[in-house]
Coordinates of C-alpha atoms in Angstrom, one line a residue:
M1 CA 0.2 -0.2 0.0
R2 CA 3.2 2.2 -0.1
T3 CA 3.8 4.3 -2.2
S4 CA 6.7 6.7 -4.1
R5 CA 3.8 8.8 -2.1
S6 CA 4.6 9.9 1.4
A7 CA 1.4 9.4 3.5
S8 CA 1.7 12.4 5.8
R9 CA 1.9 14.4 2.5
P10 CA -1.6 14.3 0.1
F11 CA -2.5 15.4 -2.7
L12 CA -5.3 18.1 -3.5
R13 CA -7.4 18.5 -5.9
P14 CA -9.6 21.6 -6.6
R15 CA -13.0 20.7 -5.7
F16 CA -11.9 19.3 -1.8
A17 CA -9.9 22.5 -1.4
A18 CA -12.5 24.7 0.7
L19 CA -14.0 21.0 2.8
C20 CA -10.2 20.5 3.7
A21 CA -9.3 24.1 4.8
G22 CA -12.8 23.2 7.0
F23 CA -10.6 19.7 8.2
T24 CA -7.4 20.8 9.2
A25 CA -8.0 22.6 12.3
L26 CA -10.0 19.4 13.5
A27 CA -7.5 17.5 12.3
A28 CA -4.4 18.8 14.5
L29 CA -7.2 18.0 17.5
F30 CA -7.8 14.2 16.2
A31 CA -4.1 13.2 16.1
A32 CA -3.4 14.3 18.9
G33 CA -6.2 11.8 20.4
A34 CA -7.5 14.6 22.3
T35 CA -11.6 12.4 21.6
T36 CA -10.5 8.9 21.3
A37 CA -10.0 6.1 24.6
H38 CA -6.1 5.7 24.8
A39 CA -5.5 9.3 24.2
A40 CA -2.2 9.4 26.8
D41 CA -0.3 6.9 24.7
T42 CA 0.9 7.3 20.9
S43 CA -2.0 6.3 18.0
L44 CA -1.0 3.6 16.3
R45 CA -0.6 6.1 12.9
D46 CA 2.1 7.4 14.8
L47 CA 3.3 4.1 15.4
A48 CA 2.8 2.2 12.6
D49 CA 4.5 5.7 10.4
A50 CA 7.7 5.6 13.0
K51 CA 7.7 1.3 11.5
G52 CA 7.2 2.8 7.6
K53 CA 3.9 1.1 7.9
V54 CA 0.7 2.0 6.4
I55 CA -2.6 0.8 9.6
G56 CA -5.7 1.7 7.9
T57 CA -8.7 0.7 8.4
A58 CA -12.6 -0.1 5.7
V59 CA -15.0 3.1 6.8
T60 CA -18.6 4.9 5.7
G61 CA -18.0 7.4 4.5
S62 CA -22.2 9.1 6.1
K63 CA -20.0 8.2 9.2
L64 CA -17.2 10.3 9.3
T65 CA -18.4 12.5 11.8
G66 CA -18.8 12.5 15.6
T67 CA -16.8 10.5 17.5
Y68 CA -16.2 8.0 14.4
G69 CA -14.4 10.5 12.6
D70 CA -12.4 11.5 15.5
I71 CA -11.4 8.0 15.8
A72 CA -10.6 7.4 12.5
G73 CA -8.7 10.3 11.4
A74 CA -6.5 10.7 15.4
Q75 CA -5.3 6.6 14.7
F76 CA -4.7 5.9 11.4
N77 CA -3.4 6.5 8.7
S78 CA -4.7 5.0 5.2
L79 CA -8.9 4.7 4.2
T80 CA -10.1 2.7 2.6
P81 CA -14.0 2.6 1.1
G82 CA -14.8 -0.3 2.2
N83 CA -18.4 -0.1 -0.3
A84 CA -18.3 2.9 -2.2
M85 CA -15.8 2.6 -4.9
K86 CA -17.5 -1.0 -5.5
W87 CA -19.0 -0.7 -9.2
G88 CA -22.6 -0.6 -7.8
S89 CA -22.0 2.1 -6.1
V90 CA -20.8 4.1 -8.8
E91 CA -22.1 3.6 -11.7
P92 CA -26.3 2.2 -10.5
T93 CA -27.0 2.9 -14.4
Q94 CA -25.6 2.7 -17.3
G95 CA -24.2 6.0 -18.0
T96 CA -24.9 7.5 -14.8
F97 CA -22.2 8.3 -11.8
N98 CA -22.8 8.8 -8.5
W99 CA -18.8 9.5 -6.7
T100 CA -20.7 11.0 -3.4
E101 CA -19.7 8.7 -1.1
A102 CA -16.2 8.6 -2.7
D103 CA -15.8 11.6 -2.5
Q104 CA -16.1 12.8 0.7
I105 CA -14.3 9.8 2.0
V106 CA -10.9 10.4 -0.3
A107 CA -11.7 14.4 1.0
F108 CA -11.9 13.7 4.7
A109 CA -8.3 11.5 3.4
Q110 CA -6.8 14.5 2.4
A111 CA -8.1 16.7 4.7
H112 CA -6.7 14.5 7.6
N113 CA -3.3 13.2 5.6
Q114 CA -4.1 9.7 5.5
Q115 CA -3.8 7.7 2.4
V116 CA -6.7 5.6 0.3
R117 CA -6.4 2.1 -0.9
G118 CA -9.6 1.8 -3.8
H119 CA -12.1 -0.7 -4.1
T120 CA -12.0 -1.9 -6.1
L121 CA -12.0 -1.9 -9.6
V122 CA -13.1 -5.8 -11.1
W123 CA -15.0 -8.4 -9.0
H124 CA -17.9 -11.2 -9.4
S125 CA -20.0 -9.0 -6.0
Q126 CA -21.9 -6.0 -5.5
N127 CA -22.6 -5.3 -9.6
P128 CA -24.6 -2.5 -11.1
S129 CA -27.5 -5.4 -12.2
W130 CA -27.7 -3.9 -16.1
L131 CA -24.0 -5.3 -15.7
T132 CA -24.8 -8.3 -14.6
N133 CA -28.4 -8.8 -16.6
G134 CA -27.1 -7.6 -19.1
S135 CA -26.2 -10.2 -22.6
W136 CA -23.3 -9.1 -24.0
T137 CA -20.9 -10.3 -27.0
S138 CA -16.6 -10.6 -25.5
A139 CA -15.4 -7.4 -27.5
Q140 CA -18.4 -5.8 -25.5
L141 CA -17.8 -7.3 -22.1
G142 CA -13.8 -5.8 -22.3
S143 CA -14.5 -2.9 -23.0
L144 CA -17.6 -1.8 -20.9
L145 CA -15.0 -2.8 -18.2
Q146 CA -11.9 -1.4 -19.9
N147 CA -14.1 2.0 -19.6
H148 CA -15.0 1.8 -15.8
I149 CA -11.3 1.4 -14.8
S150 CA -10.7 4.1 -17.1
T151 CA -13.4 6.6 -15.9
E152 CA -12.8 5.8 -11.9
V153 CA -9.1 5.4 -11.5
G154 CA -9.0 8.1 -14.2
R155 CA -11.0 10.3 -11.9
Y156 CA -8.5 10.0 -8.3
K157 CA -6.1 10.0 -10.8
G158 CA -2.5 10.9 -8.4
E159 CA -5.2 11.1 -5.0
I160 CA -5.0 6.7 -4.3
A161 CA -1.9 4.8 -3.3
A162 CA -2.4 1.7 -4.8
W163 CA -6.0 -0.1 -6.0
D164 CA -7.7 -3.6 -5.5
V165 CA -8.1 -4.0 -8.8
V166 CA -8.7 -7.5 -10.0
N167 CA -10.6 -9.1 -6.3
E168 CA -10.9 -12.2 -5.5
P169 CA -10.5 -14.6 -9.0
F170 CA -9.8 -18.0 -7.4
N171 CA -11.6 -20.6 -5.8
E172 CA -10.5 -22.5 -2.8
D173 CA -8.7 -25.4 -5.1
G174 CA -6.5 -22.3 -7.0
T175 CA -9.5 -22.8 -9.7
Y176 CA -10.4 -19.5 -11.3
R177 CA -13.4 -18.6 -11.0
S178 CA -16.4 -18.0 -12.3
T179 CA -17.5 -15.4 -13.2
L180 CA -18.8 -13.0 -15.2
W181 CA -15.4 -11.5 -16.6
Y182 CA -13.7 -15.2 -16.9
N183 CA -17.2 -17.1 -18.1
G184 CA -17.0 -13.9 -21.0
L185 CA -12.8 -12.4 -21.3
G186 CA -11.0 -15.0 -20.0
A187 CA -8.8 -15.7 -17.6
D188 CA -6.4 -12.4 -19.6
Y189 CA -9.8 -10.0 -17.4
I190 CA -6.6 -10.1 -15.0
A191 CA -3.8 -8.4 -17.5
N192 CA -5.7 -6.9 -18.6
A193 CA -7.3 -4.6 -15.9
L194 CA -3.4 -4.1 -13.9
T195 CA -2.7 -2.4 -17.7
W196 CA -5.6 -0.6 -18.6
A197 CA -5.2 0.9 -14.6
R198 CA -1.8 1.8 -14.7
A199 CA -2.9 4.1 -18.0
A200 CA -5.2 5.3 -15.9
D201 CA -3.3 7.0 -13.0
P202 CA 0.4 5.4 -14.1
A203 CA 1.7 6.7 -9.5
A204 CA -0.9 4.3 -8.3
K205 CA 0.4 0.5 -7.0
L206 CA -2.0 -2.3 -8.1
Y207 CA -2.6 -5.4 -6.2
I208 CA -4.4 -8.7 -7.0
N209 CA -6.8 -8.9 -3.2
D210 CA -8.8 -12.6 -2.2
Y211 CA -9.3 -14.5 0.7
N212 CA -8.2 -17.7 2.6
V213 CA -5.0 -15.8 1.1
E214 CA -3.0 -15.5 3.8
G215 CA -1.3 -18.9 5.4
V216 CA 0.8 -21.6 2.7
N217 CA -2.3 -23.6 0.7
A218 CA -3.8 -24.2 -2.8
K219 CA -5.3 -21.1 -3.5
S220 CA -2.6 -18.7 -2.3
T221 CA -0.7 -21.1 -4.5
A222 CA -2.8 -19.5 -7.8
L223 CA -2.0 -16.3 -6.3
Y224 CA 1.5 -16.8 -5.9
N225 CA 1.5 -18.6 -9.5
L226 CA -0.7 -16.0 -11.5
V227 CA 2.3 -12.9 -9.8
K228 CA 5.0 -15.1 -11.2
D229 CA 3.4 -15.5 -14.6
L230 CA 2.0 -11.6 -15.0
K231 CA 6.0 -10.9 -13.9
S232 CA 7.6 -12.8 -16.9
R233 CA 5.2 -11.4 -19.2
G234 CA 6.0 -7.2 -18.4
V235 CA 2.5 -7.1 -16.7
P236 CA 1.9 -4.3 -14.1
I237 CA 1.9 -5.8 -11.0
D238 CA 2.8 -4.2 -7.2
G239 CA 1.2 -6.7 -4.4
V240 CA -1.0 -9.0 -3.6
G241 CA -3.6 -8.6 -0.8
L242 CA -4.9 -11.0 2.2
Q243 CA -8.0 -9.7 3.1
A244 CA -7.2 -11.8 7.2
H245 CA -11.0 -11.9 7.6
L246 CA -10.6 -14.4 11.0
I247 CA -11.7 -17.2 13.3
L248 CA -11.3 -17.2 16.7
G249 CA -7.4 -19.4 17.1
Q250 CA -7.4 -19.9 13.7
V251 CA -4.1 -17.0 12.4
P252 CA -2.5 -19.9 10.5
S253 CA 0.9 -20.9 11.2
T254 CA 2.6 -19.5 8.1
L255 CA 1.3 -16.4 7.4
Q256 CA 4.6 -14.7 7.5
Q257 CA 6.1 -17.5 5.6
N258 CA 3.4 -16.9 2.6
I259 CA 3.8 -13.1 2.8
Q260 CA 7.7 -13.6 2.6
R261 CA 8.1 -16.1 0.0
F262 CA 5.3 -13.3 -2.4
A263 CA 7.9 -10.5 -1.5
D264 CA 10.7 -12.4 -2.5
L265 CA 8.6 -11.8 -6.2
G266 CA 9.9 -8.4 -5.7
V267 CA 6.1 -7.8 -5.3
D268 CA 4.5 -5.2 -1.7
V269 CA 2.0 -7.7 0.3
A270 CA -0.9 -5.7 3.0
I271 CA -3.4 -6.7 5.4
T272 CA -5.9 -5.2 3.6
E273 CA -9.2 -6.5 5.5
L274 CA -8.3 -8.0 8.8
D275 CA -11.1 -8.8 11.1
V276 CA -11.0 -11.8 13.8
R277 CA -14.4 -12.7 14.6
M278 CA -15.5 -14.8 17.7
A279 CA -19.1 -16.9 18.5
L280 CA -21.2 -14.4 20.8
P281 CA -21.4 -14.2 23.3
A282 CA -17.6 -12.2 24.1
D283 CA -16.4 -12.8 26.9
S284 CA -12.2 -12.7 28.6
T285 CA -11.3 -15.7 27.4
K286 CA -11.9 -15.3 23.7
L287 CA -11.1 -10.8 23.5
A288 CA -7.9 -12.3 25.1
Q289 CA -7.3 -14.7 21.7
Q290 CA -8.6 -11.9 20.2
A291 CA -6.0 -9.5 21.4
A292 CA -3.3 -12.9 20.5
D293 CA -4.9 -13.0 17.3
Y294 CA -4.3 -9.6 15.9
R295 CA -1.2 -9.8 17.6
S296 CA 0.2 -12.6 15.6
V297 CA -1.0 -10.9 12.0
L298 CA 1.1 -7.8 13.2
N299 CA 3.5 -9.1 14.3
A300 CA 4.2 -10.9 10.8
C301 CA 3.8 -7.9 9.0
V302 CA 6.8 -6.1 10.8
A303 CA 8.9 -8.9 10.0
V304 CA 9.2 -8.8 6.0
T305 CA 9.9 -5.3 5.1
R306 CA 7.5 -5.4 2.2
C307 CA 4.5 -5.7 3.7
A308 CA 3.1 -2.5 4.2
G309 CA 1.3 -2.8 6.2
V310 CA -2.5 -3.6 7.9
T311 CA -6.0 -2.5 7.4
V312 CA -9.0 -3.5 9.4
W313 CA -12.5 -4.2 8.2
G314 CA -13.9 -1.1 10.0
F315 CA -12.5 -0.3 13.5
T316 CA -15.2 -0.8 15.3
D317 CA -18.2 -3.8 15.5
S318 CA -20.9 -1.2 15.8
D319 CA -19.6 -0.5 11.4
S320 CA -18.8 -5.2 11.4
W321 CA -20.0 -6.7 8.1
V322 CA -18.8 -9.5 10.4
P323 CA -23.3 -9.9 12.4
G324 CA -25.0 -9.3 9.7
T325 CA -23.0 -12.3 7.4
F326 CA -22.2 -14.8 10.2
P327 CA -25.6 -15.5 12.1
G328 CA -24.5 -15.8 16.2
Y329 CA -21.0 -14.1 15.5
G330 CA -18.7 -10.2 16.3
A331 CA -16.9 -8.8 18.7
A332 CA -14.3 -9.0 15.7
T333 CA -13.0 -5.5 15.2
P334 CA -10.2 -3.9 18.0
Y335 CA -13.2 -1.1 18.9
D336 CA -16.1 -1.9 20.6
E337 CA -19.5 -0.8 19.7
N338 CA -19.0 2.2 22.0
Y339 CA -15.5 3.4 20.5
V340 CA -13.6 1.5 24.4
P341 CA -10.4 0.1 22.5
K342 CA -10.4 -3.3 22.8
P343 CA -7.0 -5.8 24.2
A344 CA -6.7 -6.0 20.3
Y345 CA -6.4 -2.0 19.9
D346 CA -3.2 -2.8 22.4
A347 CA -2.1 -5.4 20.6
I348 CA -1.8 -3.9 17.4
A349 CA 0.0 -1.2 19.3
E350 CA 2.4 -2.7 21.2
A351 CA 3.9 -5.3 17.3
L352 CA 4.1 -1.6 16.2
G353 CA 6.5 -0.7 19.0
G354 CA 3.8 1.0 20.9
T355 CA 4.0 0.1 24.9
T356 CA 1.4 -0.7 27.5
T357 CA 2.2 0.3 31.7
T358 CA 2.0 -2.7 33.6
P359 CA -1.3 -2.6 36.3
P360 CA 0.4 -1.5 39.5
S361 CA 0.6 -4.9 42.1
T362 CA -3.1 -5.8 43.6
D363 CA -1.5 -8.4 46.7
G364 CA -3.8 -7.1 49.7
C365 CA -6.6 -4.7 47.7
A366 CA -9.5 -6.7 46.9
A367 CA -12.8 -5.0 45.7
T368 CA -16.8 -6.3 46.5
Y369 CA -19.4 -6.3 44.7
S370 CA -23.1 -5.5 45.8
V371 CA -26.5 -5.5 44.0
T372 CA -28.2 -2.2 46.3
S373 CA -31.6 -1.5 44.9
Q374 CA -33.5 -3.9 41.6
W375 CA -37.1 -3.6 40.2
N376 CA -37.7 -6.5 36.7
T377 CA -35.9 -4.3 34.1
G378 CA -32.7 -2.6 35.6
F379 CA -31.2 -2.4 38.8
T380 CA -28.0 -0.3 39.9
G381 CA -24.6 -1.7 41.2
Q382 CA -21.6 -0.8 43.5
V383 CA -18.6 -1.8 43.6
T384 CA -16.5 -2.5 46.5
I385 CA -11.8 -1.8 46.5
A386 CA -10.6 -2.0 49.5
C387 CA -7.2 -2.5 50.3
A388 CA -5.3 -3.6 53.7
G389 CA -1.2 -4.2 54.1
S390 CA -1.2 -2.9 49.7
S391 CA -2.6 0.0 48.2
L392 CA -2.8 1.1 44.8
S393 CA -2.5 4.3 42.5
S394 CA -4.7 3.0 40.2
W395 CA -7.5 0.9 39.3
K396 CA -8.9 -2.2 36.7
A397 CA -12.7 -3.6 38.2
N398 CA -13.2 -6.5 35.9
W399 CA -16.3 -9.2 36.0
T400 CA -18.2 -11.3 33.6
F401 CA -22.0 -10.8 33.7
G402 CA -23.9 -14.2 33.9
A403 CA -26.9 -14.0 32.9
G404 CA -26.8 -11.3 30.2
Q405 CA -26.2 -7.8 32.4
Q406 CA -25.7 -4.9 30.4
V407 CA -24.5 -1.5 31.6
T408 CA -26.1 1.3 30.9
Q409 CA -24.4 4.0 33.2
A410 CA -21.7 4.4 35.6
W411 CA -20.1 7.2 38.0
N412 CA -16.6 7.5 39.7
A413 CA -15.6 5.1 37.1
T414 CA -15.4 5.0 33.2
C415 CA -16.8 1.4 33.0
S416 CA -16.4 -0.4 29.3
Q417 CA -18.7 -4.0 28.4
S418 CA -18.3 -6.6 25.7
G419 CA -20.7 -9.1 24.8
T420 CA -21.2 -9.9 28.9
A421 CA -16.5 -8.9 29.8
V422 CA -17.0 -5.5 31.8
T423 CA -14.1 -3.5 32.8
C424 CA -14.2 -0.8 34.7
A425 CA -11.2 1.5 35.9
N426 CA -10.5 4.5 38.1
A427 CA -11.7 8.1 37.2
S428 CA -9.4 11.0 37.0
Y429 CA -10.3 11.5 40.9
N430 CA -10.1 8.5 42.5
G431 CA -7.3 6.2 41.2
A432 CA -5.9 5.8 44.6
V433 CA -6.3 3.3 47.2
P434 CA -4.3 3.8 50.3
D435 CA -3.0 0.6 52.5
G436 CA -6.6 0.7 54.8
G437 CA -7.9 2.6 52.6
S438 CA -11.2 2.1 49.8
V439 CA -13.1 3.3 47.9
T440 CA -16.9 2.9 45.4
F441 CA -17.7 3.7 42.4
G442 CA -21.5 2.1 40.8
F443 CA -23.8 2.0 37.9
N444 CA -26.4 1.2 36.0
A445 CA -27.7 -1.4 34.7
S446 CA -30.8 -3.4 32.5
W447 CA -31.6 -7.7 33.6
S448 CA -33.8 -10.1 32.3
G449 CA -35.3 -13.7 34.1
S450 CA -31.9 -13.0 36.4
N451 CA -29.3 -11.2 37.6
P452 CA -26.7 -13.2 40.0
V453 CA -24.0 -11.4 41.7
P454 CA -20.3 -12.1 39.8
A455 CA -16.5 -12.5 40.9
V456 CA -14.6 -9.6 40.6
T457 CA -10.8 -9.0 39.6
L458 CA -8.6 -6.4 40.0
G459 CA -6.2 -6.7 37.6

């Protein structure tokens, strides 16, 4: 995803100038992390810049305001339009184009000194009905594809760092996927698409992108052989994208080896759509495994010079595609639905060279949970942290609800909940618990059916 352009140099075009001017003042606040959790830490984008890597996220253009926009601008140095640049979005009716959301994302990125990864030009899915339902000769189909690539890449010439030119061309066994493009144009639709994209923007990096190609297997070997063939024929190909839509605990053991073998062909590699889904509800054990999985992927990329970087497919669970596509699964991103960073966020930061503070020892200190009042739909809870023979300068209380309870409000602490796992951290004024002293915080929560008292740990 890296190009000769630095991520710190936006490439503005005149029609974005006014928008960019309005964003510039806000960008300084965002870059400082003033409105994000973990504001005291170094942002992910600063850590990635120091490593010469991309840390990106897919985004929805209409959401680039408020907290969502703050985090997208402050934490990431690259944006990928989740859907806004796909054929069905930009040309829903033949000859009638809608660039509104794509332009919005590009403008936001330029105002925040971010790269944009174009996604995607040639795919078997999310195409307009006029295209998929048409009866085209091979010559007509080729002309339509060339015109689409030339139009879209040309529109954003000089403003897109990398394009996912061809998306998901292979079956799991390494054969070519039967698609409109393969069936109508043959395997060389890939070479032609890359050639047309290069002509439309000679500076953009050109990628082939696919899923289930993260480890060494039949599908990734087919991609490897294709890249090798394209390079031998002089077809412009700059990189491969490994999507990395992963399942909890299933990071391929050959990930780094696979990245390296593509790099050895003389192309860049990017992790383009990383998320790690789990069976719901989330709990502390699953979140810890998810953090380990994110760390493994980032470590593999950092270890290979030609791994350009990692893009997460949405940074918050509220904007994730997973629950709608894999029923019963979710919690796949580094932030929960309330924009609170999960352990996966810390894992990404650590893999990029960041540090985390070792929590103080909790020996001699304990937390007691109680329900102080309860009604038919909710309750008020209270946790008291007391120390005897020890003291704390800061604290976090952790527990897992056993009956679907959900924290709705807290006081004297900052509380977050992901699935059934709850973490409450001290406020700015009550982190110190002296030997022989105590602090108390409270919360309101909803419940249905039963309300068992969980065990609370300090960490």
